mmCIF file of C-alpha atoms in Angstrom:
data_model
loop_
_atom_site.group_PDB
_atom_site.id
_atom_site.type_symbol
_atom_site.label_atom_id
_atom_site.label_comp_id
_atom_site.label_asym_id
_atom_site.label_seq_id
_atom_site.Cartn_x
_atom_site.Cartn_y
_atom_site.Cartn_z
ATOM 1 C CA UNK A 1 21.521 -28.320 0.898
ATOM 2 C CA UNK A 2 24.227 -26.350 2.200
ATOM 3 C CA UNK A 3 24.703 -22.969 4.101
ATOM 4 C CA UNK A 4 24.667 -19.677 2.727
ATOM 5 C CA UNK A 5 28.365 -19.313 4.722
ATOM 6 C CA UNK A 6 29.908 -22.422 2.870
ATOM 7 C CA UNK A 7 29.214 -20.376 -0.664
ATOM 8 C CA UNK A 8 32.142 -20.400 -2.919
ATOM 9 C CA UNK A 9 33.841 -16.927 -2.523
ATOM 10 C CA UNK A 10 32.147 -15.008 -5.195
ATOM 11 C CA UNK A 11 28.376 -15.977 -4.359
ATOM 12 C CA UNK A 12 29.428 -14.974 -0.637
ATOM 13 C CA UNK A 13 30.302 -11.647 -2.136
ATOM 14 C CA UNK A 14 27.336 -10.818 -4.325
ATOM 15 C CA UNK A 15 25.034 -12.289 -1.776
ATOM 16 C CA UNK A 16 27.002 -9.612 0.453
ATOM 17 C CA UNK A 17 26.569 -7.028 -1.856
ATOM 18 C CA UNK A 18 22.652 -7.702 -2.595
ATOM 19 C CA UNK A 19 22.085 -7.432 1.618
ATOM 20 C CA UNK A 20 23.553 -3.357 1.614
ATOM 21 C CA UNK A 21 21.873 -3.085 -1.738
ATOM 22 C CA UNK A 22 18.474 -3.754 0.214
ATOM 23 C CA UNK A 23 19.851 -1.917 3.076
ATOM 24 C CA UNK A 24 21.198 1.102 1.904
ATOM 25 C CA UNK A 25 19.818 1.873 -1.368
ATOM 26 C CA UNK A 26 15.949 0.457 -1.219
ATOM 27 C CA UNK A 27 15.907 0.671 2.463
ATOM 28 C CA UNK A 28 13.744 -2.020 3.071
ATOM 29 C CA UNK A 29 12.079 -3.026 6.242
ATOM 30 C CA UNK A 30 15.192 -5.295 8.882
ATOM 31 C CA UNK A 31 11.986 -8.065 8.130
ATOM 32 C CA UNK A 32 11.959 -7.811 4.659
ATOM 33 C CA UNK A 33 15.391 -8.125 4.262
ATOM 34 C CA UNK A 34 15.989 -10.975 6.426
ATOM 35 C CA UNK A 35 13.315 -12.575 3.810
ATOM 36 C CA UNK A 36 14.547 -11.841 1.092
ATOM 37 C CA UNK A 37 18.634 -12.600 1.797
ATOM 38 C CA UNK A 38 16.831 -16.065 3.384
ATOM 39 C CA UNK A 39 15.510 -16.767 -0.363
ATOM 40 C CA UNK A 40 18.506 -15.804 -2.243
ATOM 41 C CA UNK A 41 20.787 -18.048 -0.233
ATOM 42 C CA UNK A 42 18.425 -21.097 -0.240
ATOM 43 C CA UNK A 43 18.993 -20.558 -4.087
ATOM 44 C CA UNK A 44 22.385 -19.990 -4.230
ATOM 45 C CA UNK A 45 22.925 -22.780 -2.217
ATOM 46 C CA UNK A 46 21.277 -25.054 -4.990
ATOM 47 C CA UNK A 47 23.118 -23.513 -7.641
ATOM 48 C CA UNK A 48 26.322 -24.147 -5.815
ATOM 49 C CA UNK A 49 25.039 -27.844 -5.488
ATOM 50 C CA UNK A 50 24.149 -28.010 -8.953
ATOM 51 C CA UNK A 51 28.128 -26.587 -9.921
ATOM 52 C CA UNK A 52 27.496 -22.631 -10.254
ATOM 53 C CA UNK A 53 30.552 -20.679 -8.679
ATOM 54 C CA UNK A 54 29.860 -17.195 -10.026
ATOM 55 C CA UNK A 55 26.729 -14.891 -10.622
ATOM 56 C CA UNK A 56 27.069 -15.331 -14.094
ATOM 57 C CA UNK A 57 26.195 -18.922 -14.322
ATOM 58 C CA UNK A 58 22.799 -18.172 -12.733
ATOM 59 C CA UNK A 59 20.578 -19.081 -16.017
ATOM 60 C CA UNK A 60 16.716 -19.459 -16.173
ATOM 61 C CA UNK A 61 17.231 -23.070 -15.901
ATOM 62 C CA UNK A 62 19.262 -22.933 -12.745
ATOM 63 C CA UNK A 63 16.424 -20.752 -11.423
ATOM 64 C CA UNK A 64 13.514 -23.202 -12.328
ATOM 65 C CA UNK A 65 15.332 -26.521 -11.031
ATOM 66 C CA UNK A 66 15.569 -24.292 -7.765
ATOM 67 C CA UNK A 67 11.696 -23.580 -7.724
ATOM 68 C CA UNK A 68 10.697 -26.986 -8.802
ATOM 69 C CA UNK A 69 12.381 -27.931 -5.670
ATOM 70 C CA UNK A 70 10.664 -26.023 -3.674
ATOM 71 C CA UNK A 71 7.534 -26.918 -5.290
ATOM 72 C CA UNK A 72 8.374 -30.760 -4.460
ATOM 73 C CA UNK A 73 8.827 -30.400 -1.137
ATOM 74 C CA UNK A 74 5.304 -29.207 -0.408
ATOM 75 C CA UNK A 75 5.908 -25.482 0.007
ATOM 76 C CA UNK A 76 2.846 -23.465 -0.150
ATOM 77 C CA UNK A 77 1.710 -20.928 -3.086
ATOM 78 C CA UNK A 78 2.271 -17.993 -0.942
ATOM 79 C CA UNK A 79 5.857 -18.941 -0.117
ATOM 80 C CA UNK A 80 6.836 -19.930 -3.893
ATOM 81 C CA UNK A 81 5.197 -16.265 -5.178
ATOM 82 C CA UNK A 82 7.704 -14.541 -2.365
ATOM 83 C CA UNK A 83 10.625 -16.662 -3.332
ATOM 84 C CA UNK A 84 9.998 -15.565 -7.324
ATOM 85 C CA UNK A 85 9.643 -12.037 -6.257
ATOM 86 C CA UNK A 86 13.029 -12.425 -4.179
ATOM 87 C CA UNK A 87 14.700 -13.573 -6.926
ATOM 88 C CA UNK A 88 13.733 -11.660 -9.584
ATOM 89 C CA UNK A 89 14.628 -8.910 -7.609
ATOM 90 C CA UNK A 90 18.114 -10.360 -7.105
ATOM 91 C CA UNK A 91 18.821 -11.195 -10.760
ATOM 92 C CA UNK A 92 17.592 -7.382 -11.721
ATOM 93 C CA UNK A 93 20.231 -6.249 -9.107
ATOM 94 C CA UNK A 94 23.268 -9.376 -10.621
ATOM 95 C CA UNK A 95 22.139 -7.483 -14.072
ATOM 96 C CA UNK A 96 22.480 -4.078 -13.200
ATOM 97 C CA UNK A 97 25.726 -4.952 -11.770
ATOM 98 C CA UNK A 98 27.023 -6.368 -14.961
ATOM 99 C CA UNK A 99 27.039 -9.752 -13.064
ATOM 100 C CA UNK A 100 24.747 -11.529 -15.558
ATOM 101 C CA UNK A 101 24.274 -10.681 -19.175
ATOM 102 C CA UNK A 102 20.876 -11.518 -19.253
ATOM 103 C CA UNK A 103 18.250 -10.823 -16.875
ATOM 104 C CA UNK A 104 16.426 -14.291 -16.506
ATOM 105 C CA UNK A 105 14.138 -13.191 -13.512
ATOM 106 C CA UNK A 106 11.205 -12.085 -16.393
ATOM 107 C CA UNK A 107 11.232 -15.948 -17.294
ATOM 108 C CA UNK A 108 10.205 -17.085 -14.207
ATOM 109 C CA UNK A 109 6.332 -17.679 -13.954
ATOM 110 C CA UNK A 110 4.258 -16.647 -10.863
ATOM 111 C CA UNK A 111 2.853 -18.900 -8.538
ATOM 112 C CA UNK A 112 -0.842 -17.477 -8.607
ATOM 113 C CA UNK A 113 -1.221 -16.812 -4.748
ATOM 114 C CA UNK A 114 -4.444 -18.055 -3.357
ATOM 115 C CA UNK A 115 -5.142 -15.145 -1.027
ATOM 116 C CA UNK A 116 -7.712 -15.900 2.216
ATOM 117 C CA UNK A 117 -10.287 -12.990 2.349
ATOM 118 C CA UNK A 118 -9.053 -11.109 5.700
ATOM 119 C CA UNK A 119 -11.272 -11.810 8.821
ATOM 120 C CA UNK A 120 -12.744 -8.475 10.570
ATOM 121 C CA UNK A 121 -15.174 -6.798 12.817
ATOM 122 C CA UNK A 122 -18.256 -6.166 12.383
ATOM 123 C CA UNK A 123 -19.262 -2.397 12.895
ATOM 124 C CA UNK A 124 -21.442 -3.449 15.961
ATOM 125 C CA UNK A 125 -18.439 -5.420 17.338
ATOM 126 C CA UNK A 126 -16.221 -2.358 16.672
ATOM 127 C CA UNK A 127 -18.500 -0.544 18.617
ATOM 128 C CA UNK A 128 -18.437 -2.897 21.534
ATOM 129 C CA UNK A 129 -15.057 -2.668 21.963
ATOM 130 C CA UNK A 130 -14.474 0.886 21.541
ATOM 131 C CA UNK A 131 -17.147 1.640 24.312
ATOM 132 C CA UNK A 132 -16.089 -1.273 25.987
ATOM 133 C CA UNK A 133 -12.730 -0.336 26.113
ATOM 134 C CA UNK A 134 -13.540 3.741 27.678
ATOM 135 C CA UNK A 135 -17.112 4.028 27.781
ATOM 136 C CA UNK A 136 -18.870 7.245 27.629
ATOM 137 C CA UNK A 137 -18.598 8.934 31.420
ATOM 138 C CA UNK A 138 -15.469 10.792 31.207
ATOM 139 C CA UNK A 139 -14.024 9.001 34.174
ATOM 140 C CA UNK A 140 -11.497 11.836 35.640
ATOM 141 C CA UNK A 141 -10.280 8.847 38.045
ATOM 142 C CA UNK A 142 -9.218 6.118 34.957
ATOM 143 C CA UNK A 143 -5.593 4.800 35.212
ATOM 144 C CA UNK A 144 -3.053 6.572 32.598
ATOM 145 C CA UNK A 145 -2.476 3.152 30.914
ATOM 146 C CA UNK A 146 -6.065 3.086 30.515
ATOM 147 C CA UNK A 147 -6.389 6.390 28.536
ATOM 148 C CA UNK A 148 -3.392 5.203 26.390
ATOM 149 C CA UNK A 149 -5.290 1.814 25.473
ATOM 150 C CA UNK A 150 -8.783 3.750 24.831
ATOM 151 C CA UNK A 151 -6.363 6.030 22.713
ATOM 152 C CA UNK A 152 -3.916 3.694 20.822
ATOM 153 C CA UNK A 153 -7.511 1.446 19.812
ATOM 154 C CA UNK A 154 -9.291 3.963 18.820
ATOM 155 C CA UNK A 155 -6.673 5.472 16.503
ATOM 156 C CA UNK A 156 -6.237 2.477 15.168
ATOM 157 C CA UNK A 157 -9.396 1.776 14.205
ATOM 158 C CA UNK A 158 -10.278 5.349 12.899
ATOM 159 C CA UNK A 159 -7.379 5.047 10.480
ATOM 160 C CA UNK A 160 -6.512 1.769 10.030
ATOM 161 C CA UNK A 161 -2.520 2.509 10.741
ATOM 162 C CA UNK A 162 -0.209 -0.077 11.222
ATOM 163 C CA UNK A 163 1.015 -0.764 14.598
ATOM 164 C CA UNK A 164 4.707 0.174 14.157
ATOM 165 C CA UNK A 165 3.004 3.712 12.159
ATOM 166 C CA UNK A 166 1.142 4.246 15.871
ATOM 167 C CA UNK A 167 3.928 3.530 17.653
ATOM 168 C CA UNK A 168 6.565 6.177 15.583
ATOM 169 C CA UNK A 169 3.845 8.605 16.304
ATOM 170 C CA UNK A 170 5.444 11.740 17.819
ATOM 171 C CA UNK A 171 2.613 14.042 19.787
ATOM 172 C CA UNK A 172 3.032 17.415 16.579
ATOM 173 C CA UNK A 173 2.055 14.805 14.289
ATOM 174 C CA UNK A 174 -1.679 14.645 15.597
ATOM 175 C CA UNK A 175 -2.982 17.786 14.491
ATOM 176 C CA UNK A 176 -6.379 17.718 16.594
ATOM 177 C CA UNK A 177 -8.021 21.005 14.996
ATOM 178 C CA UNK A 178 -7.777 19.585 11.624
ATOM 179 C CA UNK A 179 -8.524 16.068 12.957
ATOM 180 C CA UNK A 180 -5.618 14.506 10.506
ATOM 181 C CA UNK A 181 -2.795 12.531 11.757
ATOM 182 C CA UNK A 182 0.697 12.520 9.796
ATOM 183 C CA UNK A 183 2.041 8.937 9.605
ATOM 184 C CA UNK A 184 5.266 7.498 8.217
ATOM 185 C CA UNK A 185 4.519 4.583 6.706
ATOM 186 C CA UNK A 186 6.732 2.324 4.806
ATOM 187 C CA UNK A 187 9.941 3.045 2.641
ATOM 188 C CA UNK A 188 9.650 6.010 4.349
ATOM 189 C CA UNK A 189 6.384 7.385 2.512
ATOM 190 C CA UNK A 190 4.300 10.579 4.414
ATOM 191 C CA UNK A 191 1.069 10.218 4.577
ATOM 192 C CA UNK A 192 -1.731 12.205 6.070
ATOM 193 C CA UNK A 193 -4.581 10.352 7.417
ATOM 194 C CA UNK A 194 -8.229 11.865 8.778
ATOM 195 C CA UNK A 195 -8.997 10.810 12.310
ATOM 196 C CA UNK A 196 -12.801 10.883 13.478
ATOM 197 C CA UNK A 197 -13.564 12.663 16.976
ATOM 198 C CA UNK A 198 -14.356 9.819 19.304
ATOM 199 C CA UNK A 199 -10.096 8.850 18.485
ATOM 200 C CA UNK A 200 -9.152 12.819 18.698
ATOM 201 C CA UNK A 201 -11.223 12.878 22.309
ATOM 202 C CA UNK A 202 -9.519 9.973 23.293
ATOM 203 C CA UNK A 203 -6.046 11.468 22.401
ATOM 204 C CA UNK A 204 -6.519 14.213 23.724
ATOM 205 C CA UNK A 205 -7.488 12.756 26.894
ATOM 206 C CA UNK A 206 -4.297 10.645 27.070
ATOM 207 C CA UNK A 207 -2.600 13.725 26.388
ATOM 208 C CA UNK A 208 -4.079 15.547 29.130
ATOM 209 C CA UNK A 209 -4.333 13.303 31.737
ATOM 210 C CA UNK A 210 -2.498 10.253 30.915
ATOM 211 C CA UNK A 211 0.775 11.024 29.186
ATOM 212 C CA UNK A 212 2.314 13.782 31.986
ATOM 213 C CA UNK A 213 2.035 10.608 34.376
ATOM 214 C CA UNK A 214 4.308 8.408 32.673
ATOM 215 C CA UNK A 215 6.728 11.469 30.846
ATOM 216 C CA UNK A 216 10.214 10.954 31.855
ATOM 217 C CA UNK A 217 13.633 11.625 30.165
ATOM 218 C CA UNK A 218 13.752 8.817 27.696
ATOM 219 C CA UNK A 219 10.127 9.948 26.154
ATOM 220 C CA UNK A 220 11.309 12.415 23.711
ATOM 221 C CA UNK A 221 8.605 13.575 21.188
ATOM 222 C CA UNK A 222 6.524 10.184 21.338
ATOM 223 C CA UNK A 223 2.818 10.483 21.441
ATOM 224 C CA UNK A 224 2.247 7.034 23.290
ATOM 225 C CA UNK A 225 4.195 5.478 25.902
ATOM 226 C CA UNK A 226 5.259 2.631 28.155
ATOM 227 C CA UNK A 227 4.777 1.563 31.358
ATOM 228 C CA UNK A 228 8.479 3.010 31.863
ATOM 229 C CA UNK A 229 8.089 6.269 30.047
ATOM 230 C CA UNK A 230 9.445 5.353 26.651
ATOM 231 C CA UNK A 231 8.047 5.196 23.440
ATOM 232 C CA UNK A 232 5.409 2.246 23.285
ATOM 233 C CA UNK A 233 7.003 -0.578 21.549
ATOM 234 C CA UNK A 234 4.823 -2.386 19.352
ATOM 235 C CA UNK A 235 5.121 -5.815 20.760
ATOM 236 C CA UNK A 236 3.343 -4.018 24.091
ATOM 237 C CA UNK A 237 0.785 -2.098 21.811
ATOM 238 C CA UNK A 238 -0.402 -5.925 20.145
ATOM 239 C CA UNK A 239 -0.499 -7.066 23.657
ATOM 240 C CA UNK A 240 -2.749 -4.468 25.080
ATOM 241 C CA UNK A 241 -4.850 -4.881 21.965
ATOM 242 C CA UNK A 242 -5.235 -8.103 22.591
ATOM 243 C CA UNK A 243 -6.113 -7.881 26.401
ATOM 244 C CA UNK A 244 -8.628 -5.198 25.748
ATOM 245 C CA UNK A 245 -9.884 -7.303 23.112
ATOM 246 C CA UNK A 246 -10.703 -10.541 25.543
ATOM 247 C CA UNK A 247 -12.006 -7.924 27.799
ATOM 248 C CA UNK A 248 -14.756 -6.820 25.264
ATOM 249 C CA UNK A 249 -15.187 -10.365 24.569
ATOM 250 C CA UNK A 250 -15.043 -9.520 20.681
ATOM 251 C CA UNK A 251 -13.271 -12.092 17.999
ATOM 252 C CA UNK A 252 -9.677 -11.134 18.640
ATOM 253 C CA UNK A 253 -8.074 -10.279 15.045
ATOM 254 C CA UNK A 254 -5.276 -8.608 16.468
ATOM 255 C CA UNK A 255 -4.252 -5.174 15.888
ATOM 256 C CA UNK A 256 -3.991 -5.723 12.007
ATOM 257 C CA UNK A 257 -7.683 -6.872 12.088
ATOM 258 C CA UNK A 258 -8.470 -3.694 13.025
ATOM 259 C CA UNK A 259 -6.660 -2.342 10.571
ATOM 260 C CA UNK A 260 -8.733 -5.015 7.785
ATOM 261 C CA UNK A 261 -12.359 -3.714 10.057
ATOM 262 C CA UNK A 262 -11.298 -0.316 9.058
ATOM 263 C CA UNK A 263 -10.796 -0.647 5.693
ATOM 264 C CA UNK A 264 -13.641 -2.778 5.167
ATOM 265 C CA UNK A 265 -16.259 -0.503 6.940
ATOM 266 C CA UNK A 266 -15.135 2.708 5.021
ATOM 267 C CA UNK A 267 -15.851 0.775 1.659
ATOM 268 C CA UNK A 268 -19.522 -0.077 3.019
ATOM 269 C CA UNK A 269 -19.822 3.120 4.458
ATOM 270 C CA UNK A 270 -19.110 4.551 0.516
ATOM 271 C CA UNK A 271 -16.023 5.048 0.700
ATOM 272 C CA UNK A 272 -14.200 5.082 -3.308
ATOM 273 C CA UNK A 273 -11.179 3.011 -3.074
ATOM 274 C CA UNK A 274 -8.468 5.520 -3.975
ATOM 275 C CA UNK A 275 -9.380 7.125 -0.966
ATOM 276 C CA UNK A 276 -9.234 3.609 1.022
ATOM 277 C CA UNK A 277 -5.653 3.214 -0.626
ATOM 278 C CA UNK A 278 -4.154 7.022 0.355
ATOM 279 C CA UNK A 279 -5.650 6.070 3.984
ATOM 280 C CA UNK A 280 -4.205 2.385 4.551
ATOM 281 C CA UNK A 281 -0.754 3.594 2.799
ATOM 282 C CA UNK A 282 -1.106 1.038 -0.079
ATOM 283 C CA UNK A 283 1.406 1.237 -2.974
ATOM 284 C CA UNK A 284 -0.687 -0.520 -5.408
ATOM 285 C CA UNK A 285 -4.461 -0.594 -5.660
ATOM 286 C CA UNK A 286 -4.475 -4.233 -6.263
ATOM 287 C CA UNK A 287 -3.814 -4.917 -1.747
ATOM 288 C CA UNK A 288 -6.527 -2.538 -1.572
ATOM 289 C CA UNK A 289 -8.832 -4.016 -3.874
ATOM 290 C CA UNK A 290 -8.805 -7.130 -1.237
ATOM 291 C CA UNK A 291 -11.196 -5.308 0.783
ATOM 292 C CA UNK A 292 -14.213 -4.930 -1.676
ATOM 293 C CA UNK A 293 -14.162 -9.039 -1.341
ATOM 294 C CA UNK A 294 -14.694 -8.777 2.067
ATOM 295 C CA UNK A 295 -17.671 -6.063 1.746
ATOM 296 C CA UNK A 296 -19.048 -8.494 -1.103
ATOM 297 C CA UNK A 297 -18.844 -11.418 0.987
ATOM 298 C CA UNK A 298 -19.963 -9.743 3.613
ATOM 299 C CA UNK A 299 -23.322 -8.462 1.423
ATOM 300 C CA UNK A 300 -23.435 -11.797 0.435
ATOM 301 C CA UNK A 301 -24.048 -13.464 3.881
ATOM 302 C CA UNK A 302 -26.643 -10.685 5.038
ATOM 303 C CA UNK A 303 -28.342 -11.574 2.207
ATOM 304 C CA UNK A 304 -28.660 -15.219 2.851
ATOM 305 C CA UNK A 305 -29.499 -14.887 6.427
ATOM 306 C CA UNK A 306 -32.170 -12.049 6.045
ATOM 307 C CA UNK A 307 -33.708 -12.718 2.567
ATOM 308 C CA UNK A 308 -36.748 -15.170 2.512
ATOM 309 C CA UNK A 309 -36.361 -16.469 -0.699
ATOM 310 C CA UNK A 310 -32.152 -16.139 -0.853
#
């Protein structure tokens, strides 16, 4: 199959005009987009193949020859359900653009994903690795990259933010006498999120005695920091994660595990899940209804390891 570059002129164009569509006007995620321009030009490329030179000859059939394709060649569930989704997104776009006089995106069926129940901490692991991780003496001598790590895990933990929401954390948007944090999550949303005491201490101990040792020009508002003085990049945040992790000697989930242990302990704490949602940032109740799996599975297990007659 060819390359999106060899495209006859017009396909070029609207696969041009599709990437500042996503850009500009949705204002997706630099990922998301790469994604989704990768699955419109794999298709494209097969409808040039199959003789398609313009938009307009983009018909349901044209669309299912290119998924059956895919499907032949071993690709997983999860992959063909994102590929749909990418192209029904980009024949909604071709038909608001007058480029197709039918939509035939609807047509296409989904893949049913087969989703793996997210691995997470238990609350007595959680625990381990929190205390691990500070402990409770109030150690006036600890490092200032120490009271950052204590700081960035507990946060995440106490409200299951993503890492990229920690790291665009500027210091005003922890407000510690209402214990809430203000996060921008993604597209762009606001959302306010309630942080528990042990992660206000700990931020306020990085604030006090951590952060003033590493503040120089190039920090700017930003609550955490780097090893240079700059805002804490994410790729640094995962790794420190994962070292204090190893340290605690904890299954290491990564920082989105903690984000899953989060959400999963709040539901078995009682937790309804509209609340769960407005905390995690979820658009649709359906990625938050993963987590009540997890706290049934969970159940589930207890019950076969503690129950005599189970």
């Amino acid at each position: 199959m060819g390359e999106p570059s060899a495209l006859p002129v017009a396909l070029t164009e609207v696969l041009a005009d599709f990437e500042r569509h996503l850009r500009m006007e949705r204002d997706l995620s630099a990922h998301t987009v790469r994604a989704y321009l990768g699955d419109v030009g794999d298709l494209l490329c097969h409808a040039a193949d199959v003789g398609v030179s313009r938009p307009g000859g983009l018909d349901v059939q044209v669309l299912r020859a290119w998924l059956a394709r895919q499907h032949a060649s071993g690709k997983a569930r999860s992959t063909l359900a994102r590929r749909t989704a990418a192209v029904r997104t980009f024949t909604a776009f071709a038909y608001r653009r007058g480029l197709l006089e039918r939509d035939p995106g609807p047509l296409l069926g989904t893949p049913k994903r087969l989703r793996d129940l997210p691995k997470v901490l238990r609350q007595s692991e959680a625990a381990a690795l929190l205390d691990g991780a500070g402990g409770d003496d109030g150690n006036t001598g600890a490092e200032p990259q120490d009271l950052r790590d204590q700081a960035v895990l507990e946060l995440l933990y106490a409200t299951g933010i993503r890492v990229s929401e920690l790291c665009g954390l500027d210091v005003d948007d922890l407000d510690r006498e209402r214990r809430t944090v203000r996060v921008l999550g993604k597209g762009n949303k606001e959302r306010t999120v309630p942080v528990g005491d042990p992660a206000v201490g700990a931020a306020e101990d990085w604030l006090r005695r951590g952060r003033p040792a590493l503040v120089s020009e190039r920090s700017g508002p930003a609550l955490f920091l780097g090893a240079r003085g700059g805002r804490l990049h994410p790729t640094s945040a995962r790794r420190l994660v994962h070292a204090r992790v190893a340290a605690a000697g904890v299954p290491d989930l990564g920082p989105h595990g903690l984000r899953h242990s989060a959400a999963t302990h709040l539901l078995e704490g009682g937790a309804d899940l509209r609340s769960v949602q407005e905390i995690l940032g979820h658009a649709s109740l359906q990625s938050t209804q993963l987590y009540t799996h997890v706290s049934a599975e969970r159940l589930k297990q207890t019950y076969r390891q503690a129950h005599p007659r189970a």
